[in-house]
Amino acid sequence: MGFIEDFVASLESLPAMLERNYKLMRDLDKSLHYVQEENEHRCGQELEEFKLGVESGRIPITSDPSKIKFSEEALEEQSHCVRIADEKVALATQAYDMVDAHIQQLDQYMRRLEEIRQEKELATSAAAAAASPSIGTGPSTSNINVVQRSGRSGERGRGGRKKSRLTAEPVVPPIDLELPVDPNEPTYCLCNQVSYGEMVACDNANCKIEWFHFGCVGLKEQPKGKWYCNDCATLLKRKKGSSK
């Protein structure tokens, strides 16, 4: 089952990519904590200075609250905190999308495995039905005579052991792991999945697929020089052969 090996290969780069995202998020957390502490300290000092200025009469009391503002440095620190938080959200979303893409791919493979299991089950049932004289288009004359002579005991024998053997294996219900898929998100590669992990582009400008996941084409690192997918490489060989 080559698709299982393909899925396992596509998982090889996922832990490292998730670890990278989580490390960046931890680093951003540290930076955010530091900037927040600095901003709280700065704003506290400015509020204290404003209070002393009002009490001493150095700063006039105004009825318009919009004119009371923190310094540009304090406002810039607050904006910086928002930018750091946005970067954390983007990294978290990217990590979620990578895992979600693999879950959707796994769901497709599990449905394929279920189809294979059902095909094997039907083939086994058909083979057993062909081998059993009690399951067919109709009994022969000798079989009818045997049933007539044996009476009820013959009916029990015909519907007993062989029938129980055919129905002994329980039918496992299909596994349904339907996951929400964004219909507007573009798909790539031979697996027709969304973009995730490391990908390589086919150097044929007319390639129908263009982008491929490393695991789906058996790559572990970015190829050096030009790279063509199997279809485009075969097409180029045919063109070279015909031009000679």
Coordinates of N, CA and C in Angstrom, one line a residue:
M1 N 0.9 -1.2 0.0 CA 0.0 0.0 0.0 C 0.9 1.2 0.0
G2 N 1.2 1.7 -1.2 CA 2.2 2.8 -1.3 C 1.7 4.1 -0.7
F3 N 0.3 4.3 -0.6 CA -0.1 5.6 -0.1 C 0.2 5.7 1.4
I4 N 0.3 4.5 2.1 CA 0.6 4.6 3.6 C 2.1 5.1 3.7
E5 N 3.0 4.5 2.9 CA 4.4 5.0 3.0 C 4.5 6.4 2.6
D6 N 3.7 6.9 1.6 CA 3.7 8.3 1.2 C 3.3 9.2 2.4
F7 N 2.3 8.8 3.1 CA 1.8 9.6 4.3 C 2.8 9.6 5.4
V8 N 3.4 8.5 5.7 CA 4.5 8.4 6.7 C 5.7 9.3 6.3
A9 N 6.0 9.3 5.0 CA 7.1 10.2 4.5 C 6.8 11.6 4.7
S10 N 5.5 12.0 4.4 CA 5.1 13.4 4.6 C 5.1 13.9 6.0
L11 N 5.0 12.9 6.9 CA 5.0 13.3 8.4 C 6.4 13.6 8.9
E12 N 7.5 13.2 8.2 CA 8.8 13.3 8.7 C 9.2 14.7 9.0
S13 N 8.8 15.7 8.2 CA 9.2 17.1 8.4 C 8.3 17.8 9.3
L14 N 7.1 17.2 9.7 CA 6.1 17.9 10.5 C 6.6 18.2 11.9
P15 N 7.2 17.3 12.6 CA 7.6 17.6 14.0 C 8.7 18.7 14.1
A16 N 9.6 18.7 13.1 CA 10.6 19.8 13.1 C 10.0 21.2 12.9
M17 N 9.0 21.2 12.0 CA 8.4 22.5 11.6 C 7.5 23.0 12.8
L18 N 6.8 22.0 13.5 CA 6.0 22.4 14.6 C 6.9 22.9 15.8
E19 N 8.1 22.2 16.0 CA 9.0 22.6 17.0 C 9.5 24.0 16.7
R20 N 9.8 24.3 15.5 CA 10.3 25.6 15.1 C 9.3 26.7 15.4
N21 N 8.0 26.4 15.1 CA 6.9 27.4 15.4 C 6.8 27.6 16.9
Y22 N 6.8 26.5 17.6 CA 6.6 26.6 19.1 C 7.8 27.4 19.7
K23 N 9.0 27.2 19.2 CA 10.2 27.9 19.8 C 10.0 29.4 19.5
L24 N 9.6 29.7 18.2 CA 9.4 31.2 17.9 C 8.3 31.8 18.8
M25 N 7.3 31.0 19.1 CA 6.2 31.5 19.9 C 6.7 31.8 21.3
R26 N 7.5 30.9 21.8 CA 8.1 31.1 23.2 C 9.0 32.3 23.2
D27 N 9.8 32.5 22.2 CA 10.6 33.7 22.1 C 9.8 34.9 22.1
L28 N 8.7 34.9 21.3 CA 7.8 36.1 21.2 C 7.2 36.3 22.6
D29 N 6.8 35.3 23.3 CA 6.3 35.4 24.6 C 7.2 36.2 25.6
K30 N 8.5 35.8 25.5 CA 9.5 36.5 26.3 C 9.6 38.0 26.0
S31 N 9.6 38.2 24.7 CA 9.7 39.6 24.2 C 8.5 40.4 24.6
L32 N 7.3 39.8 24.5 CA 6.1 40.5 24.8 C 6.1 40.8 26.3
H33 N 6.5 39.8 27.1 CA 6.5 40.0 28.6 C 7.4 41.2 29.0
Y34 N 8.6 41.2 28.3 CA 9.5 42.3 28.6 C 9.0 43.7 28.2
V35 N 8.4 43.8 27.0 CA 7.9 45.1 26.6 C 6.7 45.5 27.4
Q36 N 5.9 44.6 27.8 CA 4.7 44.9 28.7 C 5.2 45.5 30.0
E37 N 6.2 44.9 30.6 CA 6.7 45.4 31.9 C 7.3 46.8 31.7
E38 N 8.0 47.0 30.6 CA 8.6 48.3 30.4 C 7.5 49.4 30.2
N39 N 6.5 49.0 29.5 CA 5.4 49.9 29.2 C 4.6 50.2 30.4
E40 N 4.3 49.2 31.3 CA 3.6 49.4 32.5 C 4.4 50.4 33.4
H41 N 5.7 50.2 33.5 CA 6.5 51.0 34.3 C 6.5 52.5 33.7
R42 N 6.6 52.6 32.4 CA 6.6 54.0 31.8 C 5.3 54.7 32.0
C43 N 4.2 54.0 31.8 CA 2.9 54.6 31.9 C 2.6 54.9 33.4
G44 N 3.1 54.1 34.3 CA 2.9 54.4 35.7 C 3.7 55.7 36.1
Q45 N 4.9 55.9 35.6 CA 5.7 57.1 35.8 C 5.0 58.3 35.2
E46 N 4.4 58.2 34.0 CA 3.8 59.3 33.4 C 2.5 59.7 34.1
L47 N 1.8 58.7 34.6 CA 0.5 59.0 35.3 C 0.9 59.7 36.6
E48 N 2.0 59.3 37.3 CA 2.4 60.0 38.5 C 2.8 61.4 38.3
E49 N 3.6 61.6 37.2 CA 4.0 63.0 36.8 C 2.8 63.8 36.5
F50 N 1.8 63.3 35.8 CA 0.6 64.0 35.4 C -0.1 64.4 36.7
K51 N -0.2 63.5 37.6 CA -0.9 63.8 38.9 C -0.3 64.9 39.7
L52 N 1.1 64.8 39.8 CA 1.8 65.9 40.5 C 1.7 67.2 39.8
G53 N 1.7 67.2 38.4 CA 1.6 68.4 37.6 C 0.2 69.1 37.9
V54 N -0.8 68.3 37.9 CA -2.2 68.8 38.2 C -2.2 69.4 39.6
E55 N -1.7 68.7 40.5 CA -1.8 69.2 41.9 C -1.0 70.4 42.1
S56 N 0.2 70.6 41.4 CA 1.0 71.8 41.6 C 0.5 72.9 40.7
G57 N -0.4 72.7 39.8 CA -0.9 73.7 38.9 C -0.1 73.9 37.6
R58 N 0.9 73.1 37.5 CA 1.8 73.2 36.4 C 1.1 72.7 35.1
I59 N 0.2 71.7 35.3 CA -0.6 71.2 34.2 C -2.0 71.6 34.4
P60 N -2.6 72.4 33.4 CA -4.0 72.8 33.6 C -5.0 71.6 33.5
I61 N -6.0 71.7 34.3 CA -7.1 70.7 34.2 C -8.0 71.0 33.0
T62 N -8.2 70.0 32.2 CA -9.0 70.1 31.0 C -10.2 69.3 31.1
S63 N -11.3 69.7 30.4 CA -12.5 68.9 30.4 C -12.6 68.0 29.3
D64 N -11.6 68.0 28.4 CA -11.5 67.1 27.2 C -10.6 66.0 27.5
P65 N -11.1 64.8 27.8 CA -10.1 63.6 28.1 C -9.3 63.2 27.0
S66 N -9.7 63.5 25.7 CA -8.9 63.1 24.6 C -7.5 63.8 24.5
K67 N -7.4 64.9 25.2 CA -6.2 65.7 25.2 C -5.1 65.1 26.1
I68 N -5.6 64.2 27.0 CA -4.7 63.6 28.0 C -4.2 62.3 27.3
K69 N -2.9 62.3 27.0 CA -2.3 61.1 26.3 C -1.0 60.7 26.9
F70 N -0.6 59.5 26.7 CA 0.7 59.0 27.1 C 1.7 59.5 26.1
S71 N 3.0 59.4 26.4 CA 4.0 59.8 25.5 C 4.1 58.9 24.3
E72 N 4.8 59.4 23.3 CA 5.0 58.7 22.0 C 5.7 57.4 22.3
E73 N 6.7 57.4 23.2 CA 7.4 56.2 23.5 C 6.4 55.1 24.1
A74 N 5.5 55.5 25.0 CA 4.6 54.6 25.6 C 3.6 54.0 24.6
L75 N 3.2 54.9 23.7 CA 2.2 54.4 22.6 C 2.9 53.5 21.7
E76 N 4.2 53.7 21.4 CA 4.9 52.9 20.5 C 5.2 51.5 21.1
E77 N 5.4 51.5 22.4 CA 5.6 50.2 23.1 C 4.3 49.4 23.1
Q78 N 3.2 50.1 23.2 CA 1.9 49.4 23.1 C 1.6 48.8 21.7
S79 N 2.0 49.6 20.7 CA 1.8 49.1 19.3 C 2.7 47.9 19.1
H80 N 3.9 48.0 19.7 CA 4.8 46.8 19.5 C 4.3 45.6 20.1
C81 N 3.6 45.7 21.3 CA 3.0 44.6 21.9 C 1.9 43.9 21.0
V82 N 1.2 44.8 20.4 CA 0.1 44.3 19.4 C 0.7 43.5 18.3
R83 N 1.9 44.1 17.7 CA 2.5 43.4 16.6 C 3.1 42.0 17.0
I84 N 3.6 42.0 18.2 CA 4.1 40.7 18.7 C 3.0 39.7 18.9
A85 N 1.9 40.1 19.4 CA 0.7 39.2 19.6 C 0.2 38.7 18.2
D86 N 0.2 39.6 17.2 CA -0.2 39.2 15.9 C 0.7 38.2 15.3
E87 N 2.0 38.3 15.6 CA 3.0 37.3 15.1 C 2.7 36.0 15.7
K88 N 2.4 36.0 17.0 CA 2.1 34.7 17.7 C 0.9 34.0 17.1
V89 N -0.2 34.8 16.9 CA -1.4 34.3 16.3 C -1.1 33.7 14.9
A90 N -0.3 34.3 14.1 CA 0.1 33.8 12.8 C 0.8 32.5 12.9
L91 N 1.8 32.4 13.8 CA 2.5 31.1 14.0 C 1.6 30.0 14.5
A92 N 0.7 30.4 15.4 CA -0.3 29.3 15.9 C -1.2 28.9 14.8
T93 N -1.6 29.8 13.9 CA -2.5 29.4 12.8 C -1.8 28.6 11.8
Q94 N -0.5 28.9 11.5 CA 0.3 28.1 10.6 C 0.5 26.7 11.1
A95 N 0.8 26.5 12.4 CA 0.9 25.2 13.0 C -0.4 24.4 12.9
Y96 N -1.5 25.1 13.2 CA -2.8 24.4 13.1 C -3.1 23.9 11.7
D97 N -2.8 24.8 10.7 CA -3.0 24.4 9.3 C -2.2 23.2 8.9
M98 N -0.9 23.2 9.3 CA -0.1 22.1 9.0 C -0.6 20.8 9.5
V99 N -1.0 20.8 10.8 CA -1.6 19.6 11.4 C -2.9 19.2 10.7
D100 N -3.7 20.2 10.5 CA -5.0 19.9 9.9 C -4.9 19.3 8.5
A101 N -3.9 19.8 7.7 CA -3.7 19.2 6.4 C -3.3 17.7 6.5
H102 N -2.5 17.4 7.4 CA -2.2 16.0 7.6 C -3.3 15.1 8.1
I103 N -4.2 15.7 8.9 CA -5.4 15.0 9.4 C -6.3 14.7 8.2
Q104 N -6.5 15.7 7.3 CA -7.3 15.5 6.2 C -6.8 14.5 5.2
Q105 N -5.4 14.5 5.1 CA -4.8 13.5 4.2 C -5.0 12.1 4.8
L106 N -4.8 12.0 6.2 CA -5.0 10.7 6.9 C -6.4 10.2 6.7
D107 N -7.4 11.2 6.7 CA -8.8 10.8 6.5 C -9.0 10.2 5.2
Q108 N -8.4 10.7 4.2 CA -8.5 10.2 2.8 C -7.9 8.8 2.7
Y109 N -6.8 8.6 3.4 CA -6.1 7.2 3.4 C -7.0 6.2 4.1
M110 N -7.6 6.7 5.2 CA -8.4 5.7 6.0 C -9.7 5.3 5.2
R111 N -10.2 6.3 4.4 CA -11.3 5.9 3.6 C -10.9 4.9 2.5
R112 N -9.7 5.1 1.9 CA -9.2 4.2 1.0 C -9.0 2.8 1.6
L113 N -8.4 2.8 2.8 CA -8.3 1.5 3.5 C -9.6 0.8 3.7
E114 N -10.6 1.6 4.0 CA -12.0 1.0 4.2 C -12.5 0.4 2.9
E115 N -12.3 1.1 1.8 CA -12.7 0.6 0.5 C -12.0 -0.7 0.1
I116 N -10.7 -0.8 0.4 CA -9.9 -2.0 0.2 C -10.4 -3.1 1.0
R117 N -10.8 -2.8 2.3 CA -11.3 -3.9 3.2 C -12.6 -4.4 2.7
Q118 N -13.5 -3.5 2.2 CA -14.8 -3.9 1.7 C -14.6 -4.7 0.4
E119 N -13.7 -4.3 -0.5 CA -13.4 -5.1 -1.7 C -13.0 -6.5 -1.4
K120 N -12.1 -6.7 -0.4 CA -11.6 -8.0 0.0 C -12.7 -8.8 0.6
E121 N -13.5 -8.2 1.4 CA -14.7 -8.9 2.0 C -15.6 -9.4 0.9
L122 N -15.9 -8.6 -0.1 CA -16.8 -9.0 -1.2 C -16.2 -10.1 -2.0
A123 N -14.9 -10.0 -2.2 CA -14.2 -11.1 -3.0 C -14.2 -12.4 -2.2
T124 N -14.0 -12.3 -0.9 CA -14.0 -13.6 0.0 C -15.4 -14.2 0.0
S125 N -16.5 -13.3 0.1 CA -17.8 -13.8 0.1 C -18.2 -14.5 -1.3
A126 N -17.7 -13.8 -2.4 CA -18.0 -14.4 -3.7 C -17.3 -15.7 -3.9
A127 N -16.0 -15.8 -3.4 CA -15.3 -17.1 -3.5 C -16.0 -18.2 -2.7
A128 N -16.4 -17.9 -1.5 CA -17.1 -18.9 -0.7 C -18.4 -19.3 -1.3
A129 N -19.1 -18.3 -1.9 CA -20.4 -18.6 -2.5 C -20.2 -19.6 -3.7
A130 N -19.1 -19.3 -4.5 CA -18.9 -20.2 -5.6 C -18.5 -21.6 -5.2
A131 N -17.8 -21.7 -4.1 CA -17.3 -23.0 -3.6 C -18.4 -23.8 -2.9
S132 N -19.5 -23.1 -2.4 CA -20.5 -23.8 -1.6 C -21.6 -24.3 -2.5
P133 N -22.0 -25.6 -2.5 CA -23.1 -26.1 -3.3 C -24.5 -25.6 -2.9
S134 N -24.6 -25.1 -1.6 CA -25.9 -24.7 -1.1 C -26.2 -23.2 -1.5
I135 N -25.2 -22.5 -2.1 CA -25.5 -21.2 -2.5 C -25.2 -21.1 -4.0
G136 N -26.2 -21.0 -4.9 CA -26.0 -21.0 -6.3 C -27.3 -20.6 -7.0
T137 N -27.3 -20.8 -8.3 CA -28.5 -20.4 -9.1 C -29.6 -21.4 -8.8
G138 N -29.3 -22.6 -8.5 CA -30.4 -23.6 -8.2 C -29.9 -25.0 -8.0
P139 N -30.5 -25.8 -7.2 CA -30.0 -27.1 -6.8 C -30.1 -28.1 -8.0
S140 N -29.2 -29.0 -8.1 CA -29.2 -30.1 -9.1 C -30.3 -31.1 -8.7
T141 N -30.5 -32.1 -9.6 CA -31.5 -33.1 -9.4 C -31.1 -34.0 -8.2
S142 N -29.8 -34.3 -8.1 CA -29.3 -35.1 -7.0 C -29.5 -34.4 -5.7
N143 N -29.3 -33.1 -5.6 CA -29.5 -32.3 -4.4 C -30.9 -32.3 -4.0
I144 N -31.8 -32.2 -4.9 CA -33.3 -32.2 -4.6 C -33.6 -33.6 -4.0
N145 N -33.1 -34.7 -4.6 CA -33.4 -36.0 -4.1 C -32.9 -36.2 -2.7
V146 N -31.7 -35.7 -2.4 CA -31.1 -35.8 -1.0 C -32.0 -35.0 0.0
V147 N -32.5 -33.8 -0.4 CA -33.3 -33.1 0.5 C -34.6 -33.8 0.8
Q148 N -35.2 -34.4 -0.3 CA -36.5 -35.1 -0.1 C -36.3 -36.3 0.8
R149 N -35.2 -37.0 0.7 CA -35.0 -38.2 1.5 C -34.6 -37.9 2.9
S150 N -33.9 -36.8 3.1 CA -33.4 -36.5 4.5 C -34.4 -35.8 5.3
G151 N -35.4 -35.1 4.7 CA -36.5 -34.5 5.5 C -35.9 -33.2 6.2
R152 N -36.4 -33.0 7.4 CA -36.1 -31.8 8.2 C -34.6 -31.8 8.6
S153 N -34.1 -33.0 8.9 CA -32.7 -33.1 9.3 C -31.8 -32.6 8.2
G154 N -32.2 -32.8 6.9 CA -31.4 -32.3 5.8 C -31.5 -30.8 5.7
E155 N -32.6 -30.2 6.0 CA -32.7 -28.8 6.0 C -31.8 -28.2 7.0
R156 N -31.8 -28.8 8.2 CA -30.9 -28.2 9.2 C -29.4 -28.3 8.8
G157 N -29.0 -29.5 8.2 CA -27.6 -29.6 7.8 C -27.3 -28.6 6.7
R158 N -28.2 -28.3 5.8 CA -27.9 -27.4 4.7 C -27.7 -26.0 5.2
G159 N -28.5 -25.6 6.2 CA -28.5 -24.3 6.7 C -27.6 -24.1 7.9
G160 N -26.9 -25.1 8.3 CA -26.2 -25.1 9.5 C -24.7 -24.6 9.4
R161 N -23.8 -25.5 9.3 CA -22.4 -25.2 9.5 C -21.9 -24.3 8.4
K162 N -22.2 -24.5 7.1 CA -21.6 -23.7 6.0 C -22.2 -22.3 6.1
K163 N -23.4 -22.1 6.4 CA -24.0 -20.8 6.5 C -23.4 -20.0 7.7
S164 N -23.2 -20.7 8.8 CA -22.6 -20.0 9.9 C -21.2 -19.6 9.6
R165 N -20.5 -20.4 8.8 CA -19.1 -20.0 8.5 C -19.0 -18.8 7.6
L166 N -20.0 -18.6 6.8 CA -20.1 -17.4 5.9 C -20.4 -16.1 6.7
T167 N -21.2 -16.3 7.7 CA -21.6 -15.1 8.5 C -20.9 -14.9 9.8
A168 N -19.9 -15.7 10.0 CA -19.2 -15.7 11.3 C -18.4 -14.4 11.4
E169 N -17.9 -13.8 10.3 CA -17.1 -12.6 10.4 C -18.0 -11.4 10.4
P170 N -18.0 -10.6 11.5 CA -18.9 -9.5 11.5 C -18.5 -8.4 10.5
V171 N -19.5 -7.7 10.0 CA -19.3 -6.6 9.1 C -19.0 -5.4 9.9
V172 N -17.8 -4.8 9.7 CA -17.4 -3.6 10.4 C -17.9 -2.4 9.7
P173 N -18.6 -1.5 10.4 CA -19.2 -0.3 9.7 C -18.1 0.6 9.2
P174 N -18.3 1.3 8.1 CA -17.2 2.2 7.6 C -16.9 3.3 8.6
I175 N -15.6 3.7 8.5 CA -15.2 4.7 9.4 C -15.4 6.1 8.7
D176 N -16.1 6.9 9.4 CA -16.4 8.2 8.8 C -15.7 9.3 9.6
L177 N -14.7 10.0 9.0 CA -14.0 11.0 9.7 C -14.0 12.3 8.9
E178 N -15.2 12.7 8.5 CA -15.4 13.9 7.7 C -14.9 15.1 8.5
L179 N -14.0 15.9 7.9 CA -13.5 17.1 8.5 C -13.9 18.3 7.6
P180 N -14.1 19.5 8.2 CA -14.4 20.6 7.4 C -13.2 21.0 6.5
V181 N -13.5 21.3 5.2 CA -12.5 21.7 4.3 C -12.9 23.0 3.6
D182 N -12.0 23.9 3.6 CA -12.3 25.2 2.9 C -12.3 25.0 1.4
P183 N -13.5 25.1 0.8 CA -13.5 24.8 -0.7 C -12.7 25.9 -1.5
N184 N -12.4 27.0 -0.9 CA -11.7 28.1 -1.7 C -10.2 28.0 -1.5
E185 N -9.7 27.1 -0.7 CA -8.3 27.0 -0.5 C -7.7 26.2 -1.6
P186 N -6.6 26.7 -2.3 CA -6.1 26.0 -3.5 C -5.4 24.7 -3.0
T187 N -5.4 23.7 -3.9 CA -4.7 22.4 -3.6 C -3.6 22.2 -4.6
Y188 N -2.6 21.4 -4.3 CA -1.4 21.1 -5.1 C -1.1 19.7 -5.0
C189 N 0.0 19.3 -5.7 CA 0.7 18.0 -5.6 C -0.2 16.9 -6.2
L190 N 0.4 15.7 -6.2 CA -0.3 14.5 -6.6 C -1.4 14.1 -5.7
C191 N -1.3 14.5 -4.4 CA -2.3 14.1 -3.4 C -3.4 15.1 -3.4
N192 N -3.4 16.1 -4.2 CA -4.4 17.1 -4.3 C -4.8 17.7 -2.9
Q193 N -3.7 18.0 -2.1 CA -3.9 18.6 -0.8 C -3.5 20.1 -0.8
V194 N -3.8 20.8 0.3 CA -3.4 22.1 0.4 C -1.9 22.2 0.7
S195 N -1.3 23.4 0.6 CA 0.1 23.6 0.8 C 0.4 23.4 2.3
Y196 N 1.5 22.6 2.5 CA 2.0 22.4 3.9 C 3.4 21.9 3.8
G197 N 4.2 22.1 4.8 CA 5.6 21.6 4.8 C 6.4 22.1 3.7
E198 N 7.5 21.4 3.4 CA 8.4 21.8 2.3 C 7.9 21.3 1.0
M199 N 7.9 22.2 0.0 CA 7.4 21.9 -1.3 C 8.4 22.2 -2.4
V200 N 8.3 21.6 -3.6 CA 9.2 21.8 -4.7 C 8.4 22.1 -5.9
A201 N 8.9 23.0 -6.8 CA 8.2 23.4 -8.0 C 8.8 22.7 -9.2
C202 N 7.9 22.2 -10.1 CA 8.4 21.6 -11.3 C 8.9 22.8 -12.2
D203 N 10.0 22.5 -12.9 CA 10.6 23.6 -13.7 C 10.0 23.6 -15.1
N204 N 9.0 22.8 -15.4 CA 8.3 22.9 -16.6 C 7.2 23.9 -16.5
A205 N 7.3 25.0 -17.3 CA 6.4 26.1 -17.2 C 4.9 25.7 -17.5
N206 N 4.8 24.6 -18.2 CA 3.4 24.1 -18.6 C 2.9 23.0 -17.7
C207 N 3.6 22.7 -16.6 CA 3.2 21.6 -15.7 C 1.8 21.9 -15.1
K208 N 1.0 20.9 -15.2 CA -0.4 21.1 -14.7 C -0.5 21.2 -13.2
I209 N 0.4 20.6 -12.5 CA 0.3 20.6 -11.0 C 1.2 21.7 -10.4
E210 N 2.4 21.9 -10.9 CA 3.4 22.9 -10.5 C 4.1 22.6 -9.2
W211 N 3.4 22.5 -8.1 CA 4.0 22.4 -6.8 C 3.7 21.0 -6.2
F212 N 4.8 20.4 -5.5 CA 4.7 19.1 -5.0 C 5.2 19.0 -3.6
H213 N 4.6 18.3 -2.7 CA 5.1 18.0 -1.3 C 6.4 17.1 -1.4
F214 N 7.4 17.4 -0.6 CA 8.6 16.6 -0.6 C 8.2 15.1 -0.5
G215 N 7.4 14.7 0.5 CA 7.1 13.3 0.8 C 6.4 12.7 -0.3
C216 N 5.6 13.4 -1.1 CA 4.8 12.8 -2.2 C 5.7 12.4 -3.4
V217 N 6.8 13.1 -3.5 CA 7.7 12.8 -4.7 C 9.0 12.2 -4.3
G218 N 9.1 11.8 -3.0 CA 10.3 11.1 -2.5 C 11.5 12.0 -2.3
L219 N 11.3 13.2 -2.0 CA 12.4 14.1 -1.7 C 12.6 14.4 -0.2
K220 N 13.8 14.6 0.2 CA 14.1 14.9 1.6 C 14.7 16.3 1.7
E221 N 15.2 16.8 0.6 CA 15.8 18.2 0.6 C 15.6 18.8 -0.8
Q222 N 15.8 20.1 -0.8 CA 15.6 20.8 -2.1 C 16.6 20.4 -3.1
P223 N 16.1 19.9 -4.3 CA 17.0 19.5 -5.4 C 17.8 20.6 -5.9
K224 N 19.0 20.2 -6.4 CA 20.0 21.2 -6.9 C 19.7 21.3 -8.4
G225 N 19.7 22.4 -9.0 CA 19.5 22.6 -10.4 C 18.0 22.4 -10.8
K226 N 17.7 22.1 -12.0 CA 16.3 22.0 -12.4 C 15.7 20.7 -12.0
W227 N 14.4 20.7 -11.7 CA 13.7 19.5 -11.2 C 12.4 19.4 -12.0
Y228 N 12.1 18.2 -12.5 CA 10.8 17.9 -13.2 C 10.1 16.8 -12.5
C229 N 8.8 16.9 -12.5 CA 8.0 15.8 -12.0 C 8.0 14.7 -12.9
N230 N 7.5 13.5 -12.5 CA 7.6 12.3 -13.4 C 6.9 12.5 -14.7
D231 N 5.7 13.1 -14.7 CA 4.9 13.3 -15.9 C 5.7 14.2 -16.9
C232 N 6.2 15.3 -16.4 CA 6.9 16.3 -17.2 C 8.3 15.7 -17.7
A233 N 9.0 14.9 -16.8 CA 10.2 14.3 -17.2 C 10.0 13.3 -18.4
T234 N 8.9 12.5 -18.3 CA 8.6 11.6 -19.3 C 8.3 12.3 -20.6
L235 N 7.5 13.4 -20.5 CA 7.1 14.2 -21.7 C 8.4 14.8 -22.4
L236 N 9.3 15.3 -21.6 CA 10.5 15.9 -22.2 C 11.4 14.8 -22.9
K237 N 11.4 13.6 -22.3 CA 12.2 12.5 -22.9 C 11.6 12.1 -24.2
R238 N 10.3 12.1 -24.3 CA 9.6 11.8 -25.6 C 9.9 12.8 -26.6
K239 N 9.9 14.1 -26.2 CA 10.2 15.2 -27.2 C 11.6 15.1 -27.7
K240 N 12.6 14.8 -26.8 CA 13.9 14.6 -27.2 C 14.1 13.5 -28.2
G241 N 13.4 12.3 -27.9 CA 13.5 11.2 -28.7 C 12.9 11.4 -30.1
S242 N 11.8 12.2 -30.2 CA 11.2 12.4 -31.5 C 12.0 13.4 -32.3
S243 N 12.7 14.3 -31.6 CA 13.5 15.3 -32.4 C 14.8 14.8 -33.0
K244 N 15.2 13.6 -32.6 CA 16.5 13.0 -33.1 C 16.2 12.4 -34.5

